[in-house]
XYZ file of C-alpha atoms in Angstrom:
91
model
C 9.825 69.970 -19.239
C 12.614 67.757 -20.475
C 16.332 68.257 -20.687
C 18.137 66.336 -23.425
C 21.627 65.286 -22.403
C 24.474 64.206 -24.646
C 27.784 62.326 -24.367
C 29.077 61.849 -20.828
C 26.291 64.022 -19.357
C 23.844 61.316 -20.428
C 26.042 58.708 -18.747
C 26.267 60.759 -15.553
C 22.481 61.132 -15.343
C 21.864 57.546 -16.414
C 19.479 58.583 -19.193
C 19.377 60.768 -22.287
C 16.481 62.835 -20.932
C 15.608 64.189 -17.512
C 12.173 65.623 -16.763
C 11.911 68.574 -14.392
C 9.026 70.648 -13.086
C 9.249 74.438 -13.195
C 6.726 77.157 -12.420
C 5.108 79.307 -15.144
C 7.433 82.155 -16.081
C 10.509 80.118 -15.165
C 13.865 80.779 -16.785
C 16.562 78.508 -18.145
C 18.401 79.091 -14.868
C 15.380 77.795 -12.918
C 15.201 74.732 -15.172
C 18.956 74.166 -14.772
C 18.601 74.362 -10.981
C 15.771 71.817 -11.156
C 17.953 69.567 -13.317
C 20.846 69.434 -10.845
C 18.388 68.953 -7.970
C 16.925 65.959 -9.833
C 20.372 64.618 -10.833
C 22.954 65.907 -8.305
C 25.968 64.217 -10.006
C 25.474 66.595 -12.963
C 26.463 69.589 -10.816
C 30.162 68.676 -10.959
C 29.956 68.180 -14.738
C 28.118 71.434 -15.487
C 29.457 74.046 -13.085
C 32.794 75.673 -12.328
C 33.038 78.127 -9.424
C 29.232 78.186 -9.156
C 28.727 79.221 -12.799
C 27.761 77.156 -15.833
C 31.075 75.969 -17.255
C 32.139 77.892 -20.334
C 32.695 74.719 -22.348
C 29.085 73.496 -21.892
C 26.743 74.299 -24.788
C 23.160 74.996 -23.768
C 20.467 75.009 -26.445
C 16.938 76.379 -26.146
C 14.667 75.083 -28.890
C 17.739 74.252 -30.962
C 19.390 77.669 -30.590
C 22.389 78.647 -28.499
C 20.942 80.130 -25.309
C 23.657 82.779 -25.096
C 24.103 83.754 -28.745
C 20.475 83.647 -29.891
C 18.558 84.117 -26.638
C 18.935 85.778 -23.241
C 21.174 83.082 -21.777
C 20.115 81.818 -18.362
C 17.440 84.550 -18.230
C 15.568 83.062 -21.208
C 11.967 82.355 -20.208
C 10.857 78.766 -20.807
C 7.536 76.951 -20.991
C 6.600 73.314 -20.557
C 7.052 72.899 -24.333
C 10.550 74.409 -24.476
C 13.227 71.953 -25.599
C 16.414 72.258 -23.558
C 19.657 70.458 -24.368
C 23.148 70.294 -22.886
C 26.265 69.344 -24.837
C 29.682 68.871 -23.276
C 32.778 69.282 -25.430
C 33.305 66.229 -27.584
C 36.622 65.198 -29.043
C 37.597 62.484 -31.384
C 39.021 61.884 -34.753
């Protein structure tokens, strides 16, 4: 499964995508754990006090994981598209 990363998360990981392996029946939380194991520098960018930072947007197949799905408990498959967006500012 692949994570798509945007803005400075892409820079931190050194690529716009990171492939991770998860077991059948895995959740977004499992895939997120695999992501930070594969790219440890992302941990500081994604988590605050051991929780996914509130300002990070997590999409599952193009939908907000928390508004449209079951958040970190959303079950994923090898075909699930996961994406992380940090806050972006500019003018």
